[in-house]
Each structure stands twice: as structure tokens, then as C-alpha cells.
Coordinates of C-alpha atoms and ligand atoms in Angstrom, one line a residue:
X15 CA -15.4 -22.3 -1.5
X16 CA -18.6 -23.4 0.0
X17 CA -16.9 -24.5 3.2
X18 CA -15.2 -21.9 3.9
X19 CA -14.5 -21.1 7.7
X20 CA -15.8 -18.1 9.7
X21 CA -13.9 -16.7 12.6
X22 CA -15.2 -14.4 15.3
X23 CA -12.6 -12.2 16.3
X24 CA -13.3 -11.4 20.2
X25 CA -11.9 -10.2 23.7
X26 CA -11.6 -7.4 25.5
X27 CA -12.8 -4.2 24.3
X28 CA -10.5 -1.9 22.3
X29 CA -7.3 -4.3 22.1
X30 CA -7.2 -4.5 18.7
X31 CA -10.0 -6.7 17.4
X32 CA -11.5 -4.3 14.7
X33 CA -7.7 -3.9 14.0
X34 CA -7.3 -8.0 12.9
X35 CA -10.3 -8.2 11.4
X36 CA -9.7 -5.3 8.9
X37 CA -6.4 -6.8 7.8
X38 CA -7.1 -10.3 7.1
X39 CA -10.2 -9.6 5.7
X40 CA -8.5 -6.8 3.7
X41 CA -11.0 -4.0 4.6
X42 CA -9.5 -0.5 5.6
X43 CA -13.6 0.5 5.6
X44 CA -13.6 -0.8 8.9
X45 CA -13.8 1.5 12.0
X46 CA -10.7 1.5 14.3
X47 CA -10.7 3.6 17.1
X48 CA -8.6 5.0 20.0
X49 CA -12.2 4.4 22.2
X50 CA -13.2 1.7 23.6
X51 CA -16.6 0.5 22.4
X52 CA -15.8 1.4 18.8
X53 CA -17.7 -2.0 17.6
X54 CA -21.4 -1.9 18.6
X55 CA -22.3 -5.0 16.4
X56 CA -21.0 -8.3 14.9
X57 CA -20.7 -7.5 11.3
X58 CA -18.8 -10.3 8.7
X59 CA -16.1 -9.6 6.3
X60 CA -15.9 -12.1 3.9
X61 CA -12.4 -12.2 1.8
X62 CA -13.2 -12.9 -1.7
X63 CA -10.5 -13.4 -4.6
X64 CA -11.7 -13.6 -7.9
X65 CA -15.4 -13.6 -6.8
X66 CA -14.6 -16.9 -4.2
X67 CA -14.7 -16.8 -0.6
X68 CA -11.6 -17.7 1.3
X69 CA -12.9 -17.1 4.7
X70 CA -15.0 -14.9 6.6
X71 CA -14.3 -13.1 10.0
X72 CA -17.1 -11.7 12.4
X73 CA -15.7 -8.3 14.0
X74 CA -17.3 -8.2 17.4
X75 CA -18.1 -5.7 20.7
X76 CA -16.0 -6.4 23.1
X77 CA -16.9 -8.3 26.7
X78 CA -18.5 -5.4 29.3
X79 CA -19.6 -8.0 31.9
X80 CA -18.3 -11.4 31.5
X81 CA -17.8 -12.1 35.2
X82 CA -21.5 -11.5 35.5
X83 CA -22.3 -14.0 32.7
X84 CA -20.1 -16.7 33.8
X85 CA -22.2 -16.4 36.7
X86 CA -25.0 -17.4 34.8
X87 CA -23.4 -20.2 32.9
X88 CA -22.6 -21.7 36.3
X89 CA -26.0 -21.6 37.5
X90 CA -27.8 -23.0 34.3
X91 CA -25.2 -25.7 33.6
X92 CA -25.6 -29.5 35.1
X93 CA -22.3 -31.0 33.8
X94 CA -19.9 -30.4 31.8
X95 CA -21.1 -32.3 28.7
X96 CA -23.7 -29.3 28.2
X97 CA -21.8 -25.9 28.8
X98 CA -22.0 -25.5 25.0
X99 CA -25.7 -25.7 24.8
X100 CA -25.9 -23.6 28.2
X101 CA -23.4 -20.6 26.0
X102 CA -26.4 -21.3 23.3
X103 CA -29.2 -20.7 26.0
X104 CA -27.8 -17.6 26.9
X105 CA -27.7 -15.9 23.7
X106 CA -30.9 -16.8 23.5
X107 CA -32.2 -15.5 26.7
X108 CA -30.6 -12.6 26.9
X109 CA -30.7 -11.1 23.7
X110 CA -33.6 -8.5 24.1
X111 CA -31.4 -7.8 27.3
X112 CA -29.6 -4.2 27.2
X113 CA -27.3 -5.5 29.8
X114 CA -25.5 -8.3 28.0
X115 CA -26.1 -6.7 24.4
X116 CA -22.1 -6.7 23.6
X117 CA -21.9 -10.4 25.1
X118 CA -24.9 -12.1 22.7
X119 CA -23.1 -10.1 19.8
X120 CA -20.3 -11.3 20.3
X121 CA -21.3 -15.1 21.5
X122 CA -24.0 -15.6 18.6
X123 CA -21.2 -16.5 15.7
X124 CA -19.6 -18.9 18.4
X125 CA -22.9 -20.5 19.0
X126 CA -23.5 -20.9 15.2
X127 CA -20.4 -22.4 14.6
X128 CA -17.5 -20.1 14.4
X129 CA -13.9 -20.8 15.3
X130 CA -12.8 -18.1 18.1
X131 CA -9.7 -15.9 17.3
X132 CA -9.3 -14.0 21.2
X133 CA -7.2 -10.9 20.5
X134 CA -5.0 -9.4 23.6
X135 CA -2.8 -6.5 23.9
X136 CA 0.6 -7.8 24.7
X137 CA 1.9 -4.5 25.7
X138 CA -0.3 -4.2 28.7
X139 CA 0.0 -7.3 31.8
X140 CA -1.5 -9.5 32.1
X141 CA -4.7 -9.9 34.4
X142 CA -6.9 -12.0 36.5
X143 CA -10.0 -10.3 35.2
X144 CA -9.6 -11.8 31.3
X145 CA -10.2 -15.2 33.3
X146 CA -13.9 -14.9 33.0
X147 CA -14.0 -14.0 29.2
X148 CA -11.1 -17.3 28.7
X149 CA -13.9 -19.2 30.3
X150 CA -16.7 -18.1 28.7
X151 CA -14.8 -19.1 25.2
X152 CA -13.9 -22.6 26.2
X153 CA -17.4 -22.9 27.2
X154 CA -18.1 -22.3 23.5
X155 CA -16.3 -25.5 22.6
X156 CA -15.4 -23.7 19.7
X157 CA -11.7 -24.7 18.1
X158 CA -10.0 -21.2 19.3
X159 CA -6.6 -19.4 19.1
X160 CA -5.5 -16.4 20.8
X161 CA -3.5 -13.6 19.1
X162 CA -1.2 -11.3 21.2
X163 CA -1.7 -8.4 19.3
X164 CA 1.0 -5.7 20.9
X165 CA -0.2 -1.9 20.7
X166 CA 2.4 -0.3 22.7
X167 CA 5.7 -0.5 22.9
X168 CA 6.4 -2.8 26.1
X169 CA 6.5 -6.7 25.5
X170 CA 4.5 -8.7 28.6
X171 CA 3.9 -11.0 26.0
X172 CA 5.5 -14.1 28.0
X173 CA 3.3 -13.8 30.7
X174 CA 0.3 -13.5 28.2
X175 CA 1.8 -16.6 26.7
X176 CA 1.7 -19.3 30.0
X177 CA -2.3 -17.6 30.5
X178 CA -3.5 -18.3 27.3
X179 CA -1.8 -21.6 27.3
X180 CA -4.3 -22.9 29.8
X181 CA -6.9 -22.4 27.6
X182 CA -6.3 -22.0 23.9
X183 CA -5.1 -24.7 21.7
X184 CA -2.8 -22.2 19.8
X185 CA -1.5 -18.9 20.5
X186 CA 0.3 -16.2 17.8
X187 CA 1.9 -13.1 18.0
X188 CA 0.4 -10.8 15.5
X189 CA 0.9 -7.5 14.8
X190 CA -2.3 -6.0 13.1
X191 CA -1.0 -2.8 12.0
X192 CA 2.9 -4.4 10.9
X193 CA 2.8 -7.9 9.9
X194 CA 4.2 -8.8 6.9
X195 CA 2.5 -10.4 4.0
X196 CA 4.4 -13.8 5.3
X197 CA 3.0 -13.7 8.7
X198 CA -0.6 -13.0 7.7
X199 CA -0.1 -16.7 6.0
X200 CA 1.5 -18.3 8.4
X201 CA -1.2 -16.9 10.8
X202 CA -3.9 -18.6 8.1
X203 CA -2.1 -21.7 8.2
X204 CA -2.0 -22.0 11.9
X205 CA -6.6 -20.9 12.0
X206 CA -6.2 -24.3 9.7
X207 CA -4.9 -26.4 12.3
X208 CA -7.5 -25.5 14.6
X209 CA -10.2 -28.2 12.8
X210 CA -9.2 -30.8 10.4
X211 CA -11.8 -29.4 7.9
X212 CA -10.4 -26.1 8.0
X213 CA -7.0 -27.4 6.9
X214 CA -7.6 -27.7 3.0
X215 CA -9.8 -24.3 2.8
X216 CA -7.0 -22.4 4.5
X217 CA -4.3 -23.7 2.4
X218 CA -6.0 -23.0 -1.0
X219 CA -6.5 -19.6 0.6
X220 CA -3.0 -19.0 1.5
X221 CA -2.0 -20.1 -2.2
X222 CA -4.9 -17.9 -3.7
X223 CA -3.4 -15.1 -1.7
X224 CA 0.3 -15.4 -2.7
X225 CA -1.1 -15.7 -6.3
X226 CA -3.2 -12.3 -5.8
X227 CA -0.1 -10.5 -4.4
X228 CA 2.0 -11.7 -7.5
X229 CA -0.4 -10.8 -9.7
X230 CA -1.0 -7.1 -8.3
X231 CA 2.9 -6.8 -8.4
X232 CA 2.4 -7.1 -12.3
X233 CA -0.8 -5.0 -12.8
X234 CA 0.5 -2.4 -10.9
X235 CA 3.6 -2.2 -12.8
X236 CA 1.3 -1.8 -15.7
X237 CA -0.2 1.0 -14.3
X238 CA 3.0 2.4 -14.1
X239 CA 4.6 1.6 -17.3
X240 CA 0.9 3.1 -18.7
X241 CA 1.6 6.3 -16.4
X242 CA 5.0 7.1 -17.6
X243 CA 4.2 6.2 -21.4
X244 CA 1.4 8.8 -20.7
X245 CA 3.1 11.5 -18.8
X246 CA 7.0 11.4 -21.3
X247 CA 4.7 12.2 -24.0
X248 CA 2.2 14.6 -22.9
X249 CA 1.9 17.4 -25.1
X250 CA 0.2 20.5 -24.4
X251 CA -1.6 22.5 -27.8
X252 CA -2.8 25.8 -28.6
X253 CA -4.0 27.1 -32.0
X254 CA -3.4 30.5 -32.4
X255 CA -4.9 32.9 -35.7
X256 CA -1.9 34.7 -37.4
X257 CA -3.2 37.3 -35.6
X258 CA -2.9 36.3 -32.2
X259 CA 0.8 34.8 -33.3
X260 CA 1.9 37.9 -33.8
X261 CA 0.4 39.9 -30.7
X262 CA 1.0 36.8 -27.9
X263 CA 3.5 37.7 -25.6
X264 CA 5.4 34.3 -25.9
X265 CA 6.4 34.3 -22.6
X266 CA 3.3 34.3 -21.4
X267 CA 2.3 32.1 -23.9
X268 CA 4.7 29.3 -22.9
X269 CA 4.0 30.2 -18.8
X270 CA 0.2 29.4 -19.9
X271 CA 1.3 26.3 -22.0
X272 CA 3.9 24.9 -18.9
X273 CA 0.7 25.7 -15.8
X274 CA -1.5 23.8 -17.8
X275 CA 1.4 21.1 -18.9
X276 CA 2.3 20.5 -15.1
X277 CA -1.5 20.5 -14.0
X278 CA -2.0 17.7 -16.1
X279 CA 1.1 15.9 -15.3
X280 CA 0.5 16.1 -11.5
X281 CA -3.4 14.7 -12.4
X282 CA -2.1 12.0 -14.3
X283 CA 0.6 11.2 -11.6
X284 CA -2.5 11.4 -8.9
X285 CA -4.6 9.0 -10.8
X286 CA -1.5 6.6 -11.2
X287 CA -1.7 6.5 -7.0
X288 CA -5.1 6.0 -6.4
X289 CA -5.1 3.3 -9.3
X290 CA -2.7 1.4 -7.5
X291 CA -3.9 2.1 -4.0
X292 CA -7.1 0.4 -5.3
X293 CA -5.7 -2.2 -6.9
X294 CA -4.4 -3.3 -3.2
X295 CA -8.1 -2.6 -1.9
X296 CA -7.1 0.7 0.0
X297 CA -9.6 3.0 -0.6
X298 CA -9.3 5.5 2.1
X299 CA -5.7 6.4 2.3
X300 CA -4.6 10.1 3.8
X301 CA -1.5 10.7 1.8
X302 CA 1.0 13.4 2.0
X303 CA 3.5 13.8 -0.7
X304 CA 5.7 16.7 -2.7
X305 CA 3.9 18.0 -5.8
X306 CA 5.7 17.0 -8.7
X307 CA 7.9 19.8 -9.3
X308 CA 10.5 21.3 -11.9
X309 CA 13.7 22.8 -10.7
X310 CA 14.1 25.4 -13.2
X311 CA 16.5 27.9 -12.2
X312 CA 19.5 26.2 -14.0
X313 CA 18.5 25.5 -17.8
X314 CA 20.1 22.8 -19.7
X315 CA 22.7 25.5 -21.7
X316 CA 23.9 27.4 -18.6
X317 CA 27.6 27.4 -18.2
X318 CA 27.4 25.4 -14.8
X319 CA 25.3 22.8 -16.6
X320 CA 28.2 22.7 -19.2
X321 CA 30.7 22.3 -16.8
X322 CA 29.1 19.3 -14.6
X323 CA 28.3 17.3 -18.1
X324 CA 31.5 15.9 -18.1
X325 CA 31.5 14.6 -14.3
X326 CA 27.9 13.3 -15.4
X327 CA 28.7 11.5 -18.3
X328 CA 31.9 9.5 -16.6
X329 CA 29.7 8.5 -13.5
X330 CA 27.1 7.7 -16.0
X331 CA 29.1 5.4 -17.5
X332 CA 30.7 3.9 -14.5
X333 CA 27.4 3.3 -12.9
X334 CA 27.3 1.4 -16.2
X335 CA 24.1 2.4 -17.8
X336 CA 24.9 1.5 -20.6
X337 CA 27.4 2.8 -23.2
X338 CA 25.0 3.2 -25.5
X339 CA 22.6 5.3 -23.9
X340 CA 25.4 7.6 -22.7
X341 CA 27.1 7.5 -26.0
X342 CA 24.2 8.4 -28.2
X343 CA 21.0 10.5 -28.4
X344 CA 19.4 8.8 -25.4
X345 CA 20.6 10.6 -22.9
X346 CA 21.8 13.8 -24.5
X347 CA 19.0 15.7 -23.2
X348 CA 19.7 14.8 -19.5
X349 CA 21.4 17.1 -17.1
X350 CA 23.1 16.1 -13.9
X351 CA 24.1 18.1 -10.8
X352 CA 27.4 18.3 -9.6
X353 CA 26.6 17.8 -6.3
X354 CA 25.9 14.2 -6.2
X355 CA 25.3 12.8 -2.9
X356 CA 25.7 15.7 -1.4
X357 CA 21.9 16.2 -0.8
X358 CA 21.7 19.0 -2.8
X359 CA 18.6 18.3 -3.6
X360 CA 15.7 20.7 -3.8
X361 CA 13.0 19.7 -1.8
X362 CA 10.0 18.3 -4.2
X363 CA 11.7 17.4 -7.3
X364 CA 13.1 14.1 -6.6
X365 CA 11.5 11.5 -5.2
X366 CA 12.8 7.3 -4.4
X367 CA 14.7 8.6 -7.9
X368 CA 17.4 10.1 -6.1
X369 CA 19.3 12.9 -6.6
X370 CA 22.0 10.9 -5.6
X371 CA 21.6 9.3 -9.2
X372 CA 19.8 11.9 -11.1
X373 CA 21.3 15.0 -9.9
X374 CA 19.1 17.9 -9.2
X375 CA 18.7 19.8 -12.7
X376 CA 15.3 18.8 -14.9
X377 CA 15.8 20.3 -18.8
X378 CA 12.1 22.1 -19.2
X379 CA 10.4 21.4 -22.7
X380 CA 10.1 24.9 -24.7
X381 CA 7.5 26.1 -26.7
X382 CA 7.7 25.5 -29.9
X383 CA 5.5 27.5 -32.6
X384 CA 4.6 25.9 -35.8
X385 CA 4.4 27.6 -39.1
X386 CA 1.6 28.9 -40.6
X387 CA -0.9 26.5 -42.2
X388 CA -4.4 27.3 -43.1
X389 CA -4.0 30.3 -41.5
X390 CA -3.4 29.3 -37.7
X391 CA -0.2 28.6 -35.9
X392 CA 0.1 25.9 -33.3
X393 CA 2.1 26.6 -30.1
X394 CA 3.0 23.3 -28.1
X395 CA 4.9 22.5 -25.0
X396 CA 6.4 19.1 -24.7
X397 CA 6.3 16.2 -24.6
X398 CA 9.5 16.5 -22.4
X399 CA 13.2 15.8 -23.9
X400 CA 14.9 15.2 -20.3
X401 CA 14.5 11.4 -19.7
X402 CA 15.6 12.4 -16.3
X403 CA 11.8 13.5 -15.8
X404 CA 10.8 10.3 -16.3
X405 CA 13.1 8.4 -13.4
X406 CA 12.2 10.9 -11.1
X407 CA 8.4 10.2 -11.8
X408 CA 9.4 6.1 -11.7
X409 CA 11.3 6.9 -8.8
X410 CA 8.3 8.5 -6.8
X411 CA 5.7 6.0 -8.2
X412 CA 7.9 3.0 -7.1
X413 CA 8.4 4.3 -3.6
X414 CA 4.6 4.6 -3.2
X415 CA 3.7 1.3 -4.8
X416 CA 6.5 -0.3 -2.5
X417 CA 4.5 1.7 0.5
X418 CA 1.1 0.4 -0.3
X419 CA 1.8 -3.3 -1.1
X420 CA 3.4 -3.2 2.0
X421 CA 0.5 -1.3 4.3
X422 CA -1.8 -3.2 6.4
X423 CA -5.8 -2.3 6.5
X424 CA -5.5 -1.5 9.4
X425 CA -2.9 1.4 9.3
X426 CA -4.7 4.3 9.8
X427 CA -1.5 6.3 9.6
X428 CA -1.3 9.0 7.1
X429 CA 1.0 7.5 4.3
X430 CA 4.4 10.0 4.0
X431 CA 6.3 9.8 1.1
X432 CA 9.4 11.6 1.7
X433 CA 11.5 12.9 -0.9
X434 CA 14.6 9.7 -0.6
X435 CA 18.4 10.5 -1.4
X436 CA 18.5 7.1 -2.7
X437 CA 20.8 5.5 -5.1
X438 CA 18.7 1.9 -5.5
X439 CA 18.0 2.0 -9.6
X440 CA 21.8 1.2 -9.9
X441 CA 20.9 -2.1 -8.7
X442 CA 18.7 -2.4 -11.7
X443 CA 20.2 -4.9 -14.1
X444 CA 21.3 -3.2 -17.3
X445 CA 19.0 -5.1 -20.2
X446 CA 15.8 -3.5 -17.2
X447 CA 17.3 0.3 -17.8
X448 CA 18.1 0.3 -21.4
X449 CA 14.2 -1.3 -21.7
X450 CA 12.8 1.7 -19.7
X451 CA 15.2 3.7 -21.4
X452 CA 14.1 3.0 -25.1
X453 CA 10.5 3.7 -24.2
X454 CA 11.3 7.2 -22.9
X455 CA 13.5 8.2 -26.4
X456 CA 10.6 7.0 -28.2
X457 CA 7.9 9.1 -26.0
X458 CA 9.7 12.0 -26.3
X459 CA 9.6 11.9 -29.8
X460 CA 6.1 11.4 -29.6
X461 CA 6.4 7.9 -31.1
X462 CA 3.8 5.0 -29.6
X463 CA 5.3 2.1 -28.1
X464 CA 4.1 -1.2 -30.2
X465 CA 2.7 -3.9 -28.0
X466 CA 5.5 -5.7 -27.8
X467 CA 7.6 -2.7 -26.5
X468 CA 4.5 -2.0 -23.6
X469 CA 5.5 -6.0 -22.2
X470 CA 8.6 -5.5 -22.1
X471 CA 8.8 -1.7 -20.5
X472 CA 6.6 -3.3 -17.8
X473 CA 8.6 -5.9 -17.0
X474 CA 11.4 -3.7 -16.8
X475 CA 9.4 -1.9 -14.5
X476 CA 8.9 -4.5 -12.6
X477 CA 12.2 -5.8 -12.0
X478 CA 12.7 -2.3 -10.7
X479 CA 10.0 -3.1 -8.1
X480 CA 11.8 -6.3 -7.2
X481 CA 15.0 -4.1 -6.7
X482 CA 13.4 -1.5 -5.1
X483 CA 11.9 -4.0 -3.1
X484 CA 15.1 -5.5 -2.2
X485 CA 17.1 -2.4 -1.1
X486 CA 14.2 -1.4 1.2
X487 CA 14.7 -4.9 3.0
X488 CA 18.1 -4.4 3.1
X489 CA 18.2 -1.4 4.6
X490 CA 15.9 -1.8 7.6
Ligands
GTP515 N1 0.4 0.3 17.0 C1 -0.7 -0.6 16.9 N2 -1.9 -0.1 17.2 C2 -2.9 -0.9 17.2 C3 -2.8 -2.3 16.8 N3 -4.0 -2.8 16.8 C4 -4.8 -1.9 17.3 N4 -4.2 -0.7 17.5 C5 -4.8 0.5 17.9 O1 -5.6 0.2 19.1 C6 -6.8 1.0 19.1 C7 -8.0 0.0 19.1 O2 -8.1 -0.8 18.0 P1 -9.4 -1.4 17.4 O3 -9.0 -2.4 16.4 O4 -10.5 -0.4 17.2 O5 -9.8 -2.3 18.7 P2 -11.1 -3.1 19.0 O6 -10.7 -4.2 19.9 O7 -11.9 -3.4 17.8 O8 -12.0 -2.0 19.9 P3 -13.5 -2.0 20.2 O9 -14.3 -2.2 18.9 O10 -13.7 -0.6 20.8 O11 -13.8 -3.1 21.2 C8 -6.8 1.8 17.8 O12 -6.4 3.1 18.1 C9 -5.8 1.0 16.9 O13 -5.2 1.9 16.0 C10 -1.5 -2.7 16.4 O14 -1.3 -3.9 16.1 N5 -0.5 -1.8 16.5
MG516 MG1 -13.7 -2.9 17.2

């Protein structure tokens, strides 16, 4: 888009400008800082999809003396009819100037023709002294809109609101660090009411947006689908001489085997997040999360296992997921705690999954030894028999999908993913589970999925992030 609009994001120093920019422009590169002053120089962000460029935004310095400028401006201007050309004399005055280095900065995009997006701080009142930096702006002549962008927690939003009126044609609420997807386009729509030109560009934008966010929903439930294919029927090999058969302790054997088994599933589960996190442009993200753990006091044949089957397999079959499944040899190998609901749940193990659902009991995969051929013996350990393994790895990688497509570029928070007690896969329509299911009894049995079977697990998997999606909205 060749006329695509640029926007200098200005105002006050450290109210949240840097914040705006970084997520409409979708950049969590750029520096957001408790300090004021944080933003020395103009610097544009362009937002690009699929190589085009939707609009760009100018982060900016804040004002340091704008009483002092409008001083200036008075002095040098004969009428009204040239106060934009007196802004434009300014800048150019004053830009070897050490004293108004922040205010040519931040007027130069005005002066070359950007729309003005003034950011405030609506949790602070309002005051007199942003009456010089209002003026300055209208001096611009520049179409403008003010933001009230609220950092705290009090609201002096209304008296913001009758201020700006006097000198902004429109004025938003919009929280940098919280807005929803929704409200970043209805934000876009309203910068394209600011100039009739701007109108069409901004529209297409908002549409190639939408389309983007769609289309990462899908992609990143192909990541997924790819992980879990991956991770059910990981397999780790040794080959040992007869010799070494016969000495190897095959305990330690299969605690060597099950390290390097985990280390790789925890690698693979890592990749799987920062895949995603790219995939929604967050490259920098501080995340704190449970390693992905076994349970494995209680193994699969141990009396108390025996004796919770039966509770399992009825409130399998009323949370109705399907007859077949618990009828038959898909989901012989899963275990389920007694304690449903009863957050029994050992910290780690479960993530978004639930132990609600899943119980808290994981069947390990054993070692198996081959028979001799050619002289060697091969020792292997997995792929793993308990489907449960895999909804507790879906579960985890759903809940962090659902926290990144739903994180702002300008979060700076460190992303938690707490361990849920969560019940939400029983939403999941039946046809969605027996699809994911079918790909797990086939990975545990070392069998690829065809193509055909990779589209449709994704798309199960997907309709689990639609309902995973849903039950989060519902909740808050
Ligand atoms: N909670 C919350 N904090 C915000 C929001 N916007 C900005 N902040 C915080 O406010 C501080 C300043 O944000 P910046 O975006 O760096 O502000 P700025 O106006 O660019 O600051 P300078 O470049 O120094 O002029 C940072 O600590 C941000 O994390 C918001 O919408 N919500
Ligand atoms: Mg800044």
C-alpha cells in the first residue's frame, strides 16, 4: 500500500507512548520503561503483512519545554493562516538546538505530514500544564486523536475527556498493555476517520489483520498437531553388544533411556513455544512454566490404580468421550486418579489438561529389550502407551497459545503459565476428541499419520483452541 498513513505517537513523557506504538505496530523490540525519557529519538515502525505496509507509526520523545516553544510560535506567527508553516520554521530552527532536541523529534513527522495520535495517562488528573503541548499539536494542523491510555488503576478519564474535546477531533480509550484484538481495530477504524484518504488504507488494514489473526490460529495449531505427533511417538534407542546386554544393570539402563527420553520431550515441548510465540511476532518473552513432568510413584498395575479404573471408565463414559474409545484399545493404557476435582494434583504434571479430567496418574513407557540380531540387542524406551501424556501436553500447549494470541507487545510482564484444574476439553465436540484421539493410538504404535489424518488432527486441534478459547471468555 503505497499510501499508506503514518502516525506520530506524542505527548507527555513516559505516559505510555512507546507502549502504543509497540502494540499496533506489533513490535515487543521496542523499549518501554518505568523512566521517563525512555525515547530519545523518533524511530518508525512500519506494520507489514505479507511483505505490505498497512501503516506506520513514529514513536517519539516526549515534550520537555512546550510552554517555552509555544512562546516562540506566538512570537514568529502573523495570523492564523500560517501557524503550520511557523510549527515547520521551528523544527527547522531549532534543530541543532540541545534545548528543544525532544520537541523537533517529536514535531518533524508532524511537519512532514503525519496524523498526530496524543497519548495521556488517564489514571493521573488532569492538568493545565498539557495546554501548551494541546496547542502546539493543533498548531500542526495535522488530523489528530487523543488516546487516554490508563496506567494506574484510578479512572480521571472524564475530566481528560471534556480537555481533549477542545482540541482533538476524536478521542479513545485505549489500553496499550490490555486491549483486545477488537479494540486495536476499532482503534484503526477510528485513525481512518481522521482524513478521508486514510479511510480505505485503514479498512484494508483492519481486514488484512483479522485475516492474519485467523490464519495464525490455524498455523499454530499445526505447530501443535506437528508437536504432539512428534512428542506420542518419540522413541529413545540404544544398541547394546551381547556383551553389554548381559552386564547392563537394566535399571540403570532404562533410568538412562527415560533422562534422555524426557530431555528430549521437554526440548521439543520448548521449541513448540517459541514457534508459536514467533509466529505472533513475540520474540522476547520471559516465561515461567512447570517442566513437563511424570508422576511416577503409582504405576499403571498398582492395586489403587486397579481400584479407581472402574470410577474412570464410568465418568469416562459419561463425560461422553466416546464409547468407543473407552470400550476398546484406545484408552486402555490410560490411568485416572480417584480424586477428581479434588485438586489432587501434583504440582507440574498437569497443565490447562486438568487433573480434573485426566486424573493425576501418567503410565511411564518401559524398556523394552529386543532379541539378539547380528549380534547387538536394542534397548528402547517409548514412544509412550498413556494417551493421557498427550492431553496433558495439548492441555499445556493450548493454555500458552491461548496466552500469546492474546498478549499485547507491549506487555512486558513475565508470561505465568500456571498449572489449571480445568475441566474445558469436555466442551470439545465428540467427532474433535475421537480425531485427536486416533492420532495418539496410532503414534503410540509408532505408526505415521497419512496426510489426510495430519488435516484433520489439526483441525481437531483447533476446534479445541476455539473451545479453549471460549471457556476462558466465559470465565472472566
Ligand atoms: N498497566 C499499564 N502500564 C502501562 C501502559 N502503558 C504504559 N505503561 C507503563 O508505563 C511506563 C511508561 O511506558 P512507555 O511506553 O515507555 O512510555 P513513553 O511515553 O514511551 O515514555 P518515554 O519514552 O519515556 O517518554 C512503562 O512502565 C509501561 O509499562 C498501560 O496501558 N497499562
Ligand atoms: Mg517512549
Amino acid at each position: 500500500m503505497d499510501n499508506a498513513p503514518v502516525f506520530a505517537v506524542v505527548g507527555h513523557p513516559n505516559k505510555g507512548k512507546s507502549s502504543v506504538v509497540a502494540t499496533l505496530s506489533q513490535n515487543d523490540a521496542i523499549a518501554i520503561a518505568l523512566e521517563p525519557g525512555t525515547t530519545r529519538q523518533r524511530q518508525a515502525y512500519p506494520l507489514t503483512v505479507d511483505g505490505r505496509t498497512l501503516y506506520t507509526l513514529v514513536d517519539t520523545p516526549g515534550f520537555q519545554r512546550p510552554r517555552r516553544v509555544l512562546e516562540w510560535l506566538d512570537a514568529h506567527s502573523v495570523s492564523a493562516s500560517d501557524r503550520a508553516e511557523t510549527v515547520a520554521a521551528f523544527v527547522t530552527q531549532h534543530r541543532d538546538d540541545p534545548r528543544f532536541t525532544d520537541e523537533c523529534e517529536l514535531l518533524a513527522p508532524l511537519v512532514e505530514g503525519a496524523g498526530i495520535i496524543y497519548v495521556v495517562d488517564g489514571s493521573v488528573p488532569y492538568s493545565a500544564e498539557h495546554e501548551a503541548e494541546m496547542t502546539i499539536l493543533r498548531w500542526t494542523g495535522r488530523p489528530s486523536l487523543a488516546l487516554i491510555n490508563s496506567i494506574g488503576p484510578d479512572d480521571y478519564s472524564t475530566a481528560w475527556q471534556a480537555a481533549l474535546g477542545q482540541f482533538f477531533q476524536v478521542i479513545r480509550k485505549f489500553d496499550a498493555v490490555r486491549a483486545h484484538f477488537e479494540q486495536h481495530l476499532s482503534l484503526l477504524r477510528a485513525f481512518g476517520q481522521l482524513e478521508p484518504a486514510w479511510e480505505s488504507p485503514l479498512d484494508q488494514a483492519t481486514g488484512f489483520l483479522a485475516d492474519q489473526r485467523r490464519q495464525r490460529k490455524t498455523q499454530a495449531a499445526r505447530l501443535i498437531a506437528k508437536a504432539l505427533e512428534d512428542i506420542m511417538s518419540y522413541q529413545e534407542k540404544r544398541t547394546l553388544t551381547t556383551n553389554q546386554a548381559t552386564e547392563t544393570n537394566e535399571r540403570a539402563l532404562a533410568d538412562t533411556l527415560r533422562r534422555s527420553w524426557y530431555q528430549h520431550q521437554r526440548r521439543r515441548e520448548q521449541t513448540l513455544r517459541v514457534s508459536v510465540e514467533h509466529l505472533y511476532q513475540h520474540k522476547r518473552i520471559q516465561r515461567q512454566e512447570a517442566e513437563l513432568e511424570w508422576h511416577s510413584d503409582h504405576d499403571l498395575f498398582s492395586e489403587d490404580s486397579r481400584r479407581v479404573w472402574a470410577v474412570s471408565r464410568r465418568y469416562l463414559a459419561t463425560a461422553g468421550f466416546g464409547a468407543g474409545a473407552v470400550g476398546g484399545a484406545g484408552i486402555d493404557a490410560l490411568t485416572f486418579g480417584s480424586s477428581l476435582g479434588t485438586g489432587a494434583l501434583v504440582g507440574g504434571i498437569l497443565g490447562a489438561a486438568g487433573s480434573y479430567f485426566y486424573g493425576d496418574r501418567l503410565a511411564l513407557p518401559a524398556l523394552k529389550i529386543g532379541a539378539l540380531q547380528d549380534g547387538l540387542k536394542t534397548a528402547t524406551f517409548g514412544p509412550v502407551q498413556d494417551s493421557q501424556f498427550g492431553y496433558v501436553v495439548l492441555g499445556r500447549a493450548v493454555d500458552h497459545w491461548w496466552h500469546i494470541s492474546h498478549r499485547n507487545h507491549a506487555g512486558r510482564d513475565q508470561l505465568d503459565l500456571a498449572p489449571a484444574d480445568s475441566h474445558w476439553l469436555e466442551n470439545l465436540d465428540r467427532k474433535s476428541r475421537q480425531d485427536i484421539q486416533r492420532v495418539f493410538n496410532r503414534c503410540r504404535k509408532r505408526r505415521t499419520p497419512d496426510d489426510r489424518q495430519r488435516v484433520v488432527f489439526a483441525a481437531a486441534i483447533e476446534q479445541a483452541m476455539t473451545v479453549y478459547d471460549d471457556w476462558r471468555l466465559n470465565r472472566t
